[in-house]
Every structure is written in structure tokens, then in C-alpha cells.
Amino acid sequence: MPDNKSIFPIPIAVSGGIGSGKSVVSRILRIMGYAVYDCDSRAKQIMDADSELINKIAAMIDEEAVTILDSGEKVILRKKLADTVFNDASKLSILNSLVHDAVKRDISNWCNSMQADKKYNKPYIFIETAILTQSGLDRMVAGVWDITAPDEIRIQRAMHRDRATRGEIEKRLARQKESERAPLCNPANIHTLLNDGNTPLLPQINALLA
């Protein structure tokens, strides 16, 4: 009889653009006992702790964006790094590539640890990401939950959350749409959840889990 832990849990992406409500779905899944990897928060932690990534940023983007503390620890000066890549599209592309690669390595390790965890008895693990295809994460999952909502609702949510103007959010929304492309996984494994504030989410989640 095969060992189920060699097959399960299956990685599923929870994806969607700005203001779609990915975090709400992820929060529900965590309450239900499912493990969820948050790409955004982990990327920030990795940039603070991954010495290989920090060294590459210094060598390939801006050595002045990395400083050495009295303890000998190297840390990224985020404002300096942001100023550098804001004014240089090629360096922004390099930074995105470096961070995406580091996050994917971290996800691979996380998936392996979850599959080896005998205490975790759920059939799925979830990866929350806003940049599924651009980062190449669509190659690492067996399916996608695509969280959607009408544009106006997304704009209002993002304005409230980020304390940003309508113009700022509309620009971000337009950039996301320009960079979107279909995930590479089997189309039959791509499912849409509507999070418009009126359609109940829990029945949609339960239907997919079932």
C-alpha cells in the first residue's frame, strides 16, 4: 500500500490581484486547519535573513544598498534599494528575479517539510501569491484558486487598506492586468472564487475542498 505522505499534501495556489481578497480566503483556510504559505510576508523575511540573496543584491544591484552592522551581520537598506531600482528598470528586473528564486527555494523546502510532517493530515497545502505566473510559481502547484472581485470593489478595498489614492490603485491594477497570463497548470485545476462581499465565500471553499 503506498504511503499517502509521498503523495499528499498537494500544493494549491491562492492567487488574485490587488484587492481581490486572497488574504481573506487564506485566513479561512488557516482557521480550518490548512497550512498556508504567504509569499509576501516570507519574501520580506527572506530579504532580511538570506545571506546569499543579500550578497547578490550588493554585487548585482547596488553595494551601497547593503550595510554591515557592528555584529558583522549584513542587512539591506530598503529605502536605498528602492531608490536604486525605481530609477533603473533593468535593476528592478534583476531584483525581482533574485527574490522570486529565493522564495521558490523556500517554498520547495516548505512543501517538502509539510509532506514529511506526519502530524499534518490535510490533503492540501496552500501558497498565497499575487504574482503567480510572473514568479514562475504556477510551475510548482497542482492547481490554482483564482480569487476575483469587480474592479470597483478591488479599488475601494485597496484604497482603504493601503491609504492610497484612487489614481495610485488604478495604476497598480492596470500594471497587474498587463502582466497577467494564464497559469501553466492544467486548466481543469484552475478554479475561480468570487469575493464580491455579497456571495458567501465559505460554501465556495467547501465545494472546492470536497
mmCIF file of C-alpha atoms in Angstrom:
data_model
loop_
_atom_site.group_PDB
_atom_site.id
_atom_site.type_symbol
_atom_site.label_atom_id
_atom_site.label_comp_id
_atom_site.label_asym_id
_atom_site.label_seq_id
_atom_site.Cartn_x
_atom_site.Cartn_y
_atom_site.Cartn_z
ATOM 1 C CA MET A 1 0.000 0.000 0.000
ATOM 2 C CA PRO A 2 1.559 3.378 -0.972
ATOM 3 C CA ASP A 3 2.450 5.932 1.677
ATOM 4 C CA ASN A 4 -0.042 8.787 1.337
ATOM 5 C CA LYS A 5 2.560 11.215 2.680
ATOM 6 C CA SER A 6 4.571 10.621 -0.503
ATOM 7 C CA ILE A 7 1.600 11.969 -2.497
ATOM 8 C CA PHE A 8 -0.094 14.406 -0.148
ATOM 9 C CA PRO A 9 -0.466 17.184 0.724
ATOM 10 C CA ILE A 10 -0.927 18.680 -2.726
ATOM 11 C CA PRO A 11 0.212 22.307 -3.218
ATOM 12 C CA ILE A 12 -2.504 24.699 -4.409
ATOM 13 C CA ALA A 13 -2.029 28.395 -5.206
ATOM 14 C CA VAL A 14 -4.364 31.027 -3.782
ATOM 15 C CA SER A 15 -3.918 33.821 -6.299
ATOM 16 C CA GLY A 16 -5.513 37.065 -7.378
ATOM 17 C CA GLY A 17 -4.766 40.711 -7.985
ATOM 18 C CA ILE A 18 -4.766 43.687 -5.667
ATOM 19 C CA GLY A 19 -7.941 43.962 -3.562
ATOM 20 C CA SER A 20 -9.315 40.588 -4.662
ATOM 21 C CA GLY A 21 -9.307 39.172 -1.134
ATOM 22 C CA LYS A 22 -6.655 36.448 -1.229
ATOM 23 C CA SER A 23 -5.829 37.069 2.416
ATOM 24 C CA VAL A 24 -9.453 36.522 3.456
ATOM 25 C CA VAL A 25 -9.513 33.117 1.765
ATOM 26 C CA SER A 26 -6.130 32.237 3.294
ATOM 27 C CA ARG A 27 -7.383 33.251 6.741
ATOM 28 C CA ILE A 28 -10.401 30.969 6.393
ATOM 29 C CA LEU A 29 -8.180 28.092 5.296
ATOM 30 C CA ARG A 30 -5.891 28.569 8.304
ATOM 31 C CA ILE A 31 -8.894 28.551 10.638
ATOM 32 C CA MET A 32 -9.930 25.256 9.022
ATOM 33 C CA GLY A 33 -6.504 23.819 9.854
ATOM 34 C CA TYR A 34 -4.813 24.095 6.457
ATOM 35 C CA ALA A 35 -1.211 25.241 6.130
ATOM 36 C CA VAL A 36 -0.803 28.423 4.058
ATOM 37 C CA TYR A 37 2.481 29.914 2.840
ATOM 38 C CA ASP A 38 2.273 33.710 2.462
ATOM 39 C CA CYS A 39 4.697 34.716 -0.301
ATOM 40 C CA ASP A 40 4.588 38.423 0.514
ATOM 41 C CA SER A 41 5.490 38.171 4.199
ATOM 42 C CA ARG A 42 8.027 35.394 3.605
ATOM 43 C CA ALA A 43 9.753 37.402 0.863
ATOM 44 C CA LYS A 44 10.330 40.231 3.355
ATOM 45 C CA GLN A 45 11.708 37.789 5.937
ATOM 46 C CA ILE A 46 13.977 36.166 3.358
ATOM 47 C CA MET A 47 15.375 39.540 2.290
ATOM 48 C CA ASP A 48 16.292 40.170 5.937
ATOM 49 C CA ALA A 49 17.855 36.755 6.580
ATOM 50 C CA ASP A 50 19.108 35.118 3.359
ATOM 51 C CA SER A 51 22.845 35.928 3.212
ATOM 52 C CA GLU A 52 23.157 34.556 -0.334
ATOM 53 C CA LEU A 53 20.394 36.876 -1.553
ATOM 54 C CA ILE A 54 21.840 39.862 0.311
ATOM 55 C CA ASN A 55 25.280 39.268 -1.227
ATOM 56 C CA LYS A 56 23.783 39.028 -4.714
ATOM 57 C CA ILE A 57 21.871 42.277 -4.224
ATOM 58 C CA ALA A 58 25.104 44.008 -3.227
ATOM 59 C CA ALA A 59 27.034 42.545 -6.153
ATOM 60 C CA MET A 60 24.406 42.803 -8.901
ATOM 61 C CA ILE A 61 22.280 45.822 -7.959
ATOM 62 C CA ASP A 62 23.844 48.288 -5.505
ATOM 63 C CA GLU A 63 26.562 47.627 -2.934
ATOM 64 C CA GLU A 64 25.500 50.778 -1.087
ATOM 65 C CA ALA A 65 22.075 49.204 -0.505
ATOM 66 C CA VAL A 66 23.692 46.714 1.880
ATOM 67 C CA THR A 67 25.385 47.696 5.137
ATOM 68 C CA ILE A 68 27.325 45.753 7.751
ATOM 69 C CA LEU A 69 26.267 46.089 11.389
ATOM 70 C CA ASP A 70 28.703 46.153 14.310
ATOM 71 C CA SER A 71 27.831 42.489 14.854
ATOM 72 C CA GLY A 72 29.111 41.691 11.364
ATOM 73 C CA GLU A 73 25.630 40.971 10.049
ATOM 74 C CA LYS A 74 24.786 42.273 6.585
ATOM 75 C CA VAL A 75 21.407 43.958 6.188
ATOM 76 C CA ILE A 76 19.565 45.569 3.289
ATOM 77 C CA LEU A 77 18.855 49.291 3.392
ATOM 78 C CA ARG A 78 15.382 49.079 1.933
ATOM 79 C CA LYS A 79 14.943 52.763 1.094
ATOM 80 C CA LYS A 80 18.300 52.898 -0.682
ATOM 81 C CA LEU A 81 17.464 49.710 -2.596
ATOM 82 C CA ALA A 82 14.015 51.042 -3.526
ATOM 83 C CA ASP A 83 15.525 54.310 -4.776
ATOM 84 C CA THR A 84 18.022 52.383 -6.907
ATOM 85 C CA VAL A 85 15.556 50.057 -8.620
ATOM 86 C CA PHE A 86 12.918 52.785 -9.008
ATOM 87 C CA ASN A 87 15.289 54.643 -11.314
ATOM 88 C CA ASP A 88 16.602 51.600 -13.199
ATOM 89 C CA ALA A 89 14.184 49.127 -14.820
ATOM 90 C CA SER A 90 16.946 46.601 -15.539
ATOM 91 C CA LYS A 91 17.990 46.510 -11.878
ATOM 92 C CA LEU A 92 14.347 46.174 -10.818
ATOM 93 C CA SER A 93 14.085 43.146 -13.107
ATOM 94 C CA ILE A 94 17.222 41.658 -11.544
ATOM 95 C CA LEU A 95 15.878 42.236 -8.029
ATOM 96 C CA ASN A 96 12.544 40.604 -8.864
ATOM 97 C CA SER A 97 14.327 37.605 -10.358
ATOM 98 C CA LEU A 98 16.602 37.205 -7.318
ATOM 99 C CA VAL A 99 13.736 37.462 -4.838
ATOM 100 C CA HIS A 100 11.477 35.145 -6.843
ATOM 101 C CA ASP A 101 14.217 32.494 -6.996
ATOM 102 C CA ALA A 102 14.852 32.759 -3.251
ATOM 103 C CA VAL A 103 11.140 32.485 -2.460
ATOM 104 C CA LYS A 104 10.739 29.471 -4.747
ATOM 105 C CA ARG A 105 13.620 27.707 -2.977
ATOM 106 C CA ASP A 106 11.963 28.478 0.348
ATOM 107 C CA ILE A 107 8.599 27.190 -0.905
ATOM 108 C CA SER A 108 10.203 23.973 -2.134
ATOM 109 C CA ASN A 109 11.736 23.396 1.299
ATOM 110 C CA TRP A 110 8.412 24.227 2.966
ATOM 111 C CA CYS A 111 6.491 21.800 0.731
ATOM 112 C CA ASN A 112 8.993 19.035 1.473
ATOM 113 C CA SER A 113 8.730 19.662 5.210
ATOM 114 C CA MET A 114 4.922 19.614 5.084
ATOM 115 C CA GLN A 115 4.911 16.360 3.106
ATOM 116 C CA ALA A 116 7.236 14.835 5.697
ATOM 117 C CA ASP A 117 5.159 16.088 8.636
ATOM 118 C CA LYS A 118 3.244 13.072 9.941
ATOM 119 C CA LYS A 119 1.097 15.327 12.160
ATOM 120 C CA TYR A 120 -0.322 17.234 9.181
ATOM 121 C CA ASN A 121 -3.277 15.209 7.903
ATOM 122 C CA LYS A 122 -4.862 17.582 5.377
ATOM 123 C CA PRO A 123 -4.844 16.686 1.649
ATOM 124 C CA TYR A 124 -3.750 20.173 0.558
ATOM 125 C CA ILE A 125 -1.310 22.927 1.411
ATOM 126 C CA PHE A 126 -1.777 26.432 0.013
ATOM 127 C CA ILE A 127 0.533 29.116 -1.343
ATOM 128 C CA GLU A 128 -0.826 32.674 -1.324
ATOM 129 C CA THR A 129 0.645 34.827 -4.090
ATOM 130 C CA ALA A 130 -0.226 37.921 -6.105
ATOM 131 C CA ILE A 131 2.294 37.140 -8.865
ATOM 132 C CA LEU A 132 1.606 33.521 -9.734
ATOM 133 C CA THR A 133 2.818 33.425 -13.331
ATOM 134 C CA GLN A 134 5.369 36.243 -13.267
ATOM 135 C CA SER A 135 7.268 34.486 -10.469
ATOM 136 C CA GLY A 136 7.024 31.021 -12.033
ATOM 137 C CA LEU A 137 5.073 29.651 -9.063
ATOM 138 C CA ASP A 138 2.461 28.252 -11.452
ATOM 139 C CA ARG A 139 5.048 25.558 -12.259
ATOM 140 C CA MET A 140 5.188 24.481 -8.616
ATOM 141 C CA VAL A 141 1.488 23.898 -7.885
ATOM 142 C CA ALA A 142 -1.061 21.313 -8.935
ATOM 143 C CA GLY A 143 -3.947 23.751 -9.055
ATOM 144 C CA VAL A 144 -4.994 27.375 -8.663
ATOM 145 C CA TRP A 145 -7.735 29.087 -6.724
ATOM 146 C CA ASP A 146 -8.181 32.398 -8.544
ATOM 147 C CA ILE A 147 -9.832 34.934 -6.236
ATOM 148 C CA THR A 148 -11.787 37.602 -8.133
ATOM 149 C CA ALA A 149 -13.959 40.637 -7.475
ATOM 150 C CA PRO A 150 -15.297 43.529 -9.582
ATOM 151 C CA ASP A 151 -12.684 46.202 -10.256
ATOM 152 C CA GLU A 152 -14.510 48.923 -8.315
ATOM 153 C CA ILE A 153 -14.658 46.756 -5.199
ATOM 154 C CA ARG A 154 -10.962 45.916 -5.551
ATOM 155 C CA ILE A 155 -10.086 49.594 -5.892
ATOM 156 C CA GLN A 156 -12.092 50.572 -2.818
ATOM 157 C CA ARG A 157 -10.554 47.762 -0.731
ATOM 158 C CA ALA A 158 -7.005 48.641 -1.770
ATOM 159 C CA MET A 159 -7.538 52.370 -1.173
ATOM 160 C CA HIS A 160 -8.759 51.653 2.355
ATOM 161 C CA ARG A 161 -6.062 49.075 3.127
ATOM 162 C CA ASP A 162 -3.076 50.983 1.720
ATOM 163 C CA ARG A 163 -4.363 54.504 2.441
ATOM 164 C CA ALA A 164 -3.706 55.267 -1.224
ATOM 165 C CA THR A 165 -5.473 57.445 -3.783
ATOM 166 C CA ARG A 166 -7.749 56.076 -6.472
ATOM 167 C CA GLY A 167 -5.215 57.058 -9.121
ATOM 168 C CA GLU A 168 -2.412 55.138 -7.403
ATOM 169 C CA ILE A 169 -4.512 51.991 -7.088
ATOM 170 C CA GLU A 170 -5.823 52.194 -10.648
ATOM 171 C CA LYS A 171 -2.235 52.362 -11.933
ATOM 172 C CA ARG A 172 -1.266 49.303 -9.885
ATOM 173 C CA LEU A 173 -4.344 47.451 -11.096
ATOM 174 C CA ALA A 174 -3.540 48.291 -14.721
ATOM 175 C CA ARG A 175 0.069 47.113 -14.334
ATOM 176 C CA GLN A 176 -1.088 43.820 -12.853
ATOM 177 C CA LYS A 177 -3.531 43.214 -15.682
ATOM 178 C CA GLU A 178 -0.828 43.940 -18.264
ATOM 179 C CA SER A 179 1.464 41.335 -16.723
ATOM 180 C CA GLU A 180 -1.170 38.624 -16.234
ATOM 181 C CA ARG A 181 -1.037 35.469 -18.291
ATOM 182 C CA ALA A 182 -2.662 32.058 -17.973
ATOM 183 C CA PRO A 183 -1.074 29.692 -15.411
ATOM 184 C CA LEU A 184 0.743 26.684 -16.857
ATOM 185 C CA CYS A 185 -1.065 24.077 -14.761
ATOM 186 C CA ASN A 186 -3.944 22.014 -16.140
ATOM 187 C CA PRO A 187 -6.889 24.368 -16.914
ATOM 188 C CA ALA A 188 -9.196 21.840 -15.267
ATOM 189 C CA ASN A 189 -7.396 22.562 -11.992
ATOM 190 C CA ILE A 190 -7.949 26.340 -12.130
ATOM 191 C CA HIS A 191 -10.987 27.400 -10.101
ATOM 192 C CA THR A 192 -12.489 30.859 -9.606
ATOM 193 C CA LEU A 193 -13.846 32.083 -6.275
ATOM 194 C CA LEU A 194 -15.961 35.240 -6.306
ATOM 195 C CA ASN A 195 -15.242 37.524 -3.353
ATOM 196 C CA ASP A 196 -17.548 40.458 -4.057
ATOM 197 C CA GLY A 197 -18.760 40.976 -0.491
ATOM 198 C CA ASN A 198 -22.182 39.514 -1.274
ATOM 199 C CA THR A 199 -21.509 35.977 -2.490
ATOM 200 C CA PRO A 200 -20.658 33.772 0.528
ATOM 201 C CA LEU A 201 -17.059 32.528 0.394
ATOM 202 C CA LEU A 202 -17.311 29.566 2.746
ATOM 203 C CA PRO A 203 -19.648 27.469 0.539
ATOM 204 C CA GLN A 204 -17.311 28.073 -2.425
ATOM 205 C CA ILE A 205 -14.284 26.992 -0.371
ATOM 206 C CA ASN A 206 -16.058 23.906 0.987
ATOM 207 C CA ALA A 207 -17.112 22.895 -2.522
ATOM 208 C CA LEU A 208 -13.526 23.019 -3.763
ATOM 209 C CA LEU A 209 -12.175 21.167 -0.752
ATOM 210 C CA ALA A 210 -14.778 18.466 -1.235
#
